Amino acid sequence: NASNINCTVPDTQCEYGCVNQSGSEIAEMGKYNDSIRLFAVNRGPSKVPVPESPNSGWQLAGENGGKFSAACWFFGRDLYNKVTPSRPFGLIESDVGGTPDQHWSSPDALSKCKNLNKSWEWADNFTDSVLWNNMIVPLTRNTIKGAIWYQGKRRESVHTEILIDYLAFCRRS
């Protein structure tokens, strides 16, 4: 496991012991079967945009045995518990630990990070949107009301530019 972003709830998958009392946390997920559904985007790169994500579909919260991003689950569960009146939630997991943010960037975002005379800018021939193509493009046909972004500290100076472009894209879609 290269990153804690895709650390699922079970402690056994994460070398840092990600979740305290993971067994009880997993058992508690079933209490949300009537209100929270989970969807995991098929992981992997693609050189071309993929319109549909092959996956197992929406799951009940208690069906997957904790095999879902702990960061996504806890954020979504806690938000669900605070929203009034209560309403159904769908949580979408789209992550690959240890990946550079440019893989998650649209070609348009990548083009904005070139020829800026900055130490972090990308070379003109860098056009690698492989995770954007396979793990974000298929989501653009959905209505998404909110998103969380968790990014490590590597190449911190460029994260803001990418996130601004990503949010603008989401609002247009």
PDB file of C-alpha atoms in Angstrom:
ATOM      1  CA  ASN A   1       0.000   0.000   0.000  1.00  0.00           C
ATOM      2  CA  ALA A   2       1.798   3.097  -1.242  1.00  0.00           C
ATOM      3  CA  SER A   3      -0.522   5.629   0.391  1.00  0.00           C
ATOM      4  CA  ASN A   4      -3.111   5.922   3.120  1.00  0.00           C
ATOM      5  CA  ILE A   5      -5.726   7.317   0.694  1.00  0.00           C
ATOM      6  CA  ASN A   6      -6.644   3.852  -0.531  1.00  0.00           C
ATOM      7  CA  CYS A   7      -6.269   2.271   2.896  1.00  0.00           C
ATOM      8  CA  THR A   8      -9.533   0.519   3.518  1.00  0.00           C
ATOM      9  CA  VAL A   9     -11.083   0.115   6.940  1.00  0.00           C
ATOM     10  CA  PRO A  10      -9.461  -3.277   7.820  1.00  0.00           C
ATOM     11  CA  ASP A  11      -6.140  -2.800   9.665  1.00  0.00           C
ATOM     12  CA  THR A  12      -4.606  -5.744   7.822  1.00  0.00           C
ATOM     13  CA  GLN A  13      -4.316  -3.836   4.552  1.00  0.00           C
ATOM     14  CA  CYS A  14      -2.496  -0.831   5.951  1.00  0.00           C
ATOM     15  CA  GLU A  15       0.982  -1.103   7.378  1.00  0.00           C
ATOM     16  CA  TYR A  16       0.397   1.961   9.569  1.00  0.00           C
ATOM     17  CA  GLY A  17      -2.686   0.529  11.344  1.00  0.00           C
ATOM     18  CA  CYS A  18      -5.073   3.011   9.758  1.00  0.00           C
ATOM     19  CA  VAL A  19      -8.290   2.487  11.691  1.00  0.00           C
ATOM     20  CA  ASN A  20      -8.727   1.921  15.410  1.00  0.00           C
ATOM     21  CA  GLN A  21     -11.240  -0.819  16.262  1.00  0.00           C
ATOM     22  CA  SER A  22     -11.648  -1.703  12.598  1.00  0.00           C
ATOM     23  CA  GLY A  23     -13.755  -4.798  13.361  1.00  0.00           C
ATOM     24  CA  SER A  24     -16.415  -2.787  15.153  1.00  0.00           C
ATOM     25  CA  GLU A  25     -16.254  -0.037  12.499  1.00  0.00           C
ATOM     26  CA  ILE A  26     -16.890  -2.613   9.755  1.00  0.00           C
ATOM     27  CA  ALA A  27     -19.801  -4.128  11.713  1.00  0.00           C
ATOM     28  CA  GLU A  28     -21.306  -0.641  12.167  1.00  0.00           C
ATOM     29  CA  MET A  29     -21.293  -0.023   8.393  1.00  0.00           C
ATOM     30  CA  GLY A  30     -24.346  -2.282   8.066  1.00  0.00           C
ATOM     31  CA  LYS A  31     -26.408   0.216  10.083  1.00  0.00           C
ATOM     32  CA  TYR A  32     -26.261   2.495   7.032  1.00  0.00           C
ATOM     33  CA  ASN A  33     -27.572  -0.026   4.463  1.00  0.00           C
ATOM     34  CA  ASP A  34     -30.843   1.906   4.081  1.00  0.00           C
ATOM     35  CA  SER A  35     -29.162   5.244   3.540  1.00  0.00           C
ATOM     36  CA  ILE A  36     -25.615   5.028   2.130  1.00  0.00           C
ATOM     37  CA  ARG A  37     -24.464   3.244  -1.032  1.00  0.00           C
ATOM     38  CA  LEU A  38     -20.842   2.709  -2.056  1.00  0.00           C
ATOM     39  CA  PHE A  39     -19.377   2.749  -5.563  1.00  0.00           C
ATOM     40  CA  ALA A  40     -15.741   1.970  -6.344  1.00  0.00           C
ATOM     41  CA  VAL A  41     -14.441   3.093  -9.739  1.00  0.00           C
ATOM     42  CA  ASN A  42     -12.390   0.461 -11.556  1.00  0.00           C
ATOM     43  CA  ARG A  43      -8.744   1.291 -10.824  1.00  0.00           C
ATOM     44  CA  GLY A  44      -6.173   1.619 -13.551  1.00  0.00           C
ATOM     45  CA  PRO A  45      -4.824   3.879 -16.281  1.00  0.00           C
ATOM     46  CA  SER A  46      -6.026   4.512 -19.811  1.00  0.00           C
ATOM     47  CA  LYS A  47      -4.338   6.474 -22.602  1.00  0.00           C
ATOM     48  CA  VAL A  48      -7.764   7.469 -23.982  1.00  0.00           C
ATOM     49  CA  PRO A  49     -10.925   8.708 -22.214  1.00  0.00           C
ATOM     50  CA  VAL A  50     -13.189   5.848 -21.074  1.00  0.00           C
ATOM     51  CA  PRO A  51     -16.923   6.677 -21.132  1.00  0.00           C
ATOM     52  CA  GLU A  52     -18.061   3.910 -18.744  1.00  0.00           C
ATOM     53  CA  SER A  53     -16.377   2.311 -15.729  1.00  0.00           C
ATOM     54  CA  PRO A  54     -16.554  -1.486 -15.530  1.00  0.00           C
ATOM     55  CA  ASN A  55     -17.245  -2.211 -11.860  1.00  0.00           C
ATOM     56  CA  SER A  56     -19.505  -4.132  -9.528  1.00  0.00           C
ATOM     57  CA  GLY A  57     -22.101  -1.344  -9.261  1.00  0.00           C
ATOM     58  CA  TRP A  58     -23.509   0.291  -6.141  1.00  0.00           C
ATOM     59  CA  GLN A  59     -23.202  -1.730  -2.928  1.00  0.00           C
ATOM     60  CA  LEU A  60     -24.923  -1.546   0.416  1.00  0.00           C
ATOM     61  CA  ALA A  61     -22.588  -0.042   3.013  1.00  0.00           C
ATOM     62  CA  GLY A  62     -22.405  -3.276   5.004  1.00  0.00           C
ATOM     63  CA  GLU A  63     -21.808  -5.566   1.994  1.00  0.00           C
ATOM     64  CA  ASN A  64     -18.154  -4.948   1.256  1.00  0.00           C
ATOM     65  CA  GLY A  65     -16.474  -5.921   4.517  1.00  0.00           C
ATOM     66  CA  GLY A  66     -14.692  -2.580   4.852  1.00  0.00           C
ATOM     67  CA  LYS A  67     -13.037  -2.750   1.432  1.00  0.00           C
ATOM     68  CA  PHE A  68     -13.633   0.926   0.716  1.00  0.00           C
ATOM     69  CA  SER A  69     -11.519   4.046   1.235  1.00  0.00           C
ATOM     70  CA  ALA A  70     -11.531   4.793   4.955  1.00  0.00           C
ATOM     71  CA  ALA A  71     -11.098   8.533   4.253  1.00  0.00           C
ATOM     72  CA  CYS A  72     -14.136   8.528   1.947  1.00  0.00           C
ATOM     73  CA  TRP A  73     -16.271   6.333   4.219  1.00  0.00           C
ATOM     74  CA  PHE A  74     -15.690   8.256   7.451  1.00  0.00           C
ATOM     75  CA  PHE A  75     -16.164  11.638   5.776  1.00  0.00           C
ATOM     76  CA  GLY A  76     -19.387  10.506   4.084  1.00  0.00           C
ATOM     77  CA  ARG A  77     -20.753   8.748   7.163  1.00  0.00           C
ATOM     78  CA  ASP A  78     -20.078  11.737   9.417  1.00  0.00           C
ATOM     79  CA  LEU A  79     -21.599  14.152   6.898  1.00  0.00           C
ATOM     80  CA  TYR A  80     -24.678  11.924   6.536  1.00  0.00           C
ATOM     81  CA  ASN A  81     -25.129  11.954  10.332  1.00  0.00           C
ATOM     82  CA  LYS A  82     -25.100  15.783  10.364  1.00  0.00           C
ATOM     83  CA  VAL A  83     -27.364  16.560   7.388  1.00  0.00           C
ATOM     84  CA  THR A  84     -30.987  17.368   8.223  1.00  0.00           C
ATOM     85  CA  PRO A  85     -33.379  16.359   6.996  1.00  0.00           C
ATOM     86  CA  SER A  86     -31.624  13.079   6.316  1.00  0.00           C
ATOM     87  CA  ARG A  87     -31.392  11.919   2.714  1.00  0.00           C
ATOM     88  CA  PRO A  88     -29.720   9.029   0.869  1.00  0.00           C
ATOM     89  CA  PHE A  89     -26.009   9.330   0.158  1.00  0.00           C
ATOM     90  CA  GLY A  90     -23.871   7.722  -2.517  1.00  0.00           C
ATOM     91  CA  LEU A  91     -20.116   7.653  -1.929  1.00  0.00           C
ATOM     92  CA  ILE A  92     -17.825   7.214  -4.925  1.00  0.00           C
ATOM     93  CA  GLU A  93     -14.275   5.979  -4.373  1.00  0.00           C
ATOM     94  CA  SER A  94     -11.856   6.955  -7.135  1.00  0.00           C
ATOM     95  CA  ASP A  95      -8.283   6.641  -5.899  1.00  0.00           C
ATOM     96  CA  VAL A  96      -4.899   5.067  -6.486  1.00  0.00           C
ATOM     97  CA  GLY A  97      -2.320   5.590  -3.763  1.00  0.00           C
ATOM     98  CA  GLY A  98       1.137   6.898  -4.516  1.00  0.00           C
ATOM     99  CA  THR A  99       0.253   8.461  -7.878  1.00  0.00           C
ATOM    100  CA  PRO A 100       1.301  11.904  -9.100  1.00  0.00           C
ATOM    101  CA  ASP A 101      -1.465  14.473  -9.355  1.00  0.00           C
ATOM    102  CA  GLN A 102      -0.843  15.068 -13.065  1.00  0.00           C
ATOM    103  CA  HIS A 103      -2.207  11.581 -13.805  1.00  0.00           C
ATOM    104  CA  TRP A 104      -5.534  12.831 -12.359  1.00  0.00           C
ATOM    105  CA  SER A 105      -5.489  16.037 -14.385  1.00  0.00           C
ATOM    106  CA  SER A 106      -7.424  16.800 -17.537  1.00  0.00           C
ATOM    107  CA  PRO A 107      -5.448  17.657 -20.674  1.00  0.00           C
ATOM    108  CA  ASP A 108      -6.661  21.241 -20.188  1.00  0.00           C
ATOM    109  CA  ALA A 109      -5.280  21.381 -16.627  1.00  0.00           C
ATOM    110  CA  LEU A 110      -1.959  19.959 -17.830  1.00  0.00           C
ATOM    111  CA  SER A 111      -1.710  22.616 -20.537  1.00  0.00           C
ATOM    112  CA  LYS A 112      -2.120  25.338 -17.875  1.00  0.00           C
ATOM    113  CA  CYS A 113       0.923  24.022 -16.007  1.00  0.00           C
ATOM    114  CA  LYS A 114       3.404  24.570 -18.853  1.00  0.00           C
ATOM    115  CA  ASN A 115       5.550  27.533 -19.933  1.00  0.00           C
ATOM    116  CA  LEU A 116       5.077  29.389 -16.647  1.00  0.00           C
ATOM    117  CA  ASN A 117       8.747  29.782 -15.713  1.00  0.00           C
ATOM    118  CA  LYS A 118       8.081  27.908 -12.457  1.00  0.00           C
ATOM    119  CA  SER A 119      10.317  25.207 -10.988  1.00  0.00           C
ATOM    120  CA  TRP A 120       7.424  22.748 -10.817  1.00  0.00           C
ATOM    121  CA  GLU A 121       5.971  23.174 -14.313  1.00  0.00           C
ATOM    122  CA  TRP A 122       5.688  20.219 -16.651  1.00  0.00           C
ATOM    123  CA  ALA A 123       7.533  19.693 -19.889  1.00  0.00           C
ATOM    124  CA  ASP A 124       5.667  20.567 -23.111  1.00  0.00           C
ATOM    125  CA  ASN A 125       5.551  16.901 -24.096  1.00  0.00           C
ATOM    126  CA  PHE A 126       3.931  15.816 -20.813  1.00  0.00           C
ATOM    127  CA  THR A 127       0.346  14.847 -21.645  1.00  0.00           C
ATOM    128  CA  ASP A 128      -0.267  12.013 -19.191  1.00  0.00           C
ATOM    129  CA  SER A 129      -3.940  12.109 -18.093  1.00  0.00           C
ATOM    130  CA  VAL A 130      -4.152   8.326 -17.678  1.00  0.00           C
ATOM    131  CA  LEU A 131      -6.116   8.226 -14.394  1.00  0.00           C
ATOM    132  CA  TRP A 132      -8.289  11.173 -15.416  1.00  0.00           C
ATOM    133  CA  ASN A 133      -9.210   9.213 -18.549  1.00  0.00           C
ATOM    134  CA  ASN A 134     -10.179   6.016 -16.726  1.00  0.00           C
ATOM    135  CA  MET A 135     -11.287   7.099 -13.260  1.00  0.00           C
ATOM    136  CA  ILE A 136     -12.804  10.594 -13.633  1.00  0.00           C
ATOM    137  CA  VAL A 137     -14.199  10.779 -17.181  1.00  0.00           C
ATOM    138  CA  PRO A 138     -16.685   7.908 -16.520  1.00  0.00           C
ATOM    139  CA  LEU A 139     -18.102   9.913 -13.595  1.00  0.00           C
ATOM    140  CA  THR A 140     -18.902  12.992 -15.672  1.00  0.00           C
ATOM    141  CA  ARG A 141     -22.323  11.642 -16.650  1.00  0.00           C
ATOM    142  CA  ASN A 142     -23.417  11.513 -12.987  1.00  0.00           C
ATOM    143  CA  THR A 143     -24.907  14.274 -10.885  1.00  0.00           C
ATOM    144  CA  ILE A 144     -22.392  14.870  -8.126  1.00  0.00           C
ATOM    145  CA  LYS A 145     -23.274  17.308  -5.340  1.00  0.00           C
ATOM    146  CA  GLY A 146     -19.936  17.334  -3.515  1.00  0.00           C
ATOM    147  CA  ALA A 147     -16.386  16.074  -3.642  1.00  0.00           C
ATOM    148  CA  ILE A 148     -13.436  15.700  -1.317  1.00  0.00           C
ATOM    149  CA  TRP A 149      -9.857  15.685  -2.518  1.00  0.00           C
ATOM    150  CA  TYR A 150      -7.072  14.160  -0.472  1.00  0.00           C
ATOM    151  CA  GLN A 151      -3.566  14.710  -1.802  1.00  0.00           C
ATOM    152  CA  GLY A 152      -0.216  14.107  -0.180  1.00  0.00           C
ATOM    153  CA  LYS A 153       2.550  16.677  -0.025  1.00  0.00           C
ATOM    154  CA  ARG A 154       4.515  15.692  -3.107  1.00  0.00           C
ATOM    155  CA  ARG A 155       4.555  18.573  -5.650  1.00  0.00           C
ATOM    156  CA  GLU A 156       2.493  20.675  -3.244  1.00  0.00           C
ATOM    157  CA  SER A 157       3.004  23.875  -5.250  1.00  0.00           C
ATOM    158  CA  VAL A 158       0.905  22.633  -8.169  1.00  0.00           C
ATOM    159  CA  HIS A 159      -2.021  21.056  -6.244  1.00  0.00           C
ATOM    160  CA  THR A 160      -3.965  24.319  -6.018  1.00  0.00           C
ATOM    161  CA  GLU A 161      -3.865  24.905  -9.784  1.00  0.00           C
ATOM    162  CA  ILE A 162      -5.020  21.373 -10.515  1.00  0.00           C
ATOM    163  CA  LEU A 163      -7.790  21.439  -7.923  1.00  0.00           C
ATOM    164  CA  ILE A 164      -9.135  24.760  -9.234  1.00  0.00           C
ATOM    165  CA  ASP A 165      -9.270  23.356 -12.774  1.00  0.00           C
ATOM    166  CA  TYR A 166     -10.831  20.098 -11.588  1.00  0.00           C
ATOM    167  CA  LEU A 167     -13.599  21.927  -9.711  1.00  0.00           C
ATOM    168  CA  ALA A 168     -14.261  24.165 -12.715  1.00  0.00           C
ATOM    169  CA  PHE A 169     -14.560  21.055 -14.892  1.00  0.00           C
ATOM    170  CA  CYS A 170     -16.973  19.441 -12.421  1.00  0.00           C
ATOM    171  CA  ARG A 171     -19.161  22.530 -12.396  1.00  0.00           C
ATOM    172  CA  ARG A 172     -19.293  22.560 -16.227  1.00  0.00           C
ATOM    173  CA  SER A 173     -20.095  18.840 -16.462  1.00  0.00           C
TER     174      SER A 173
END
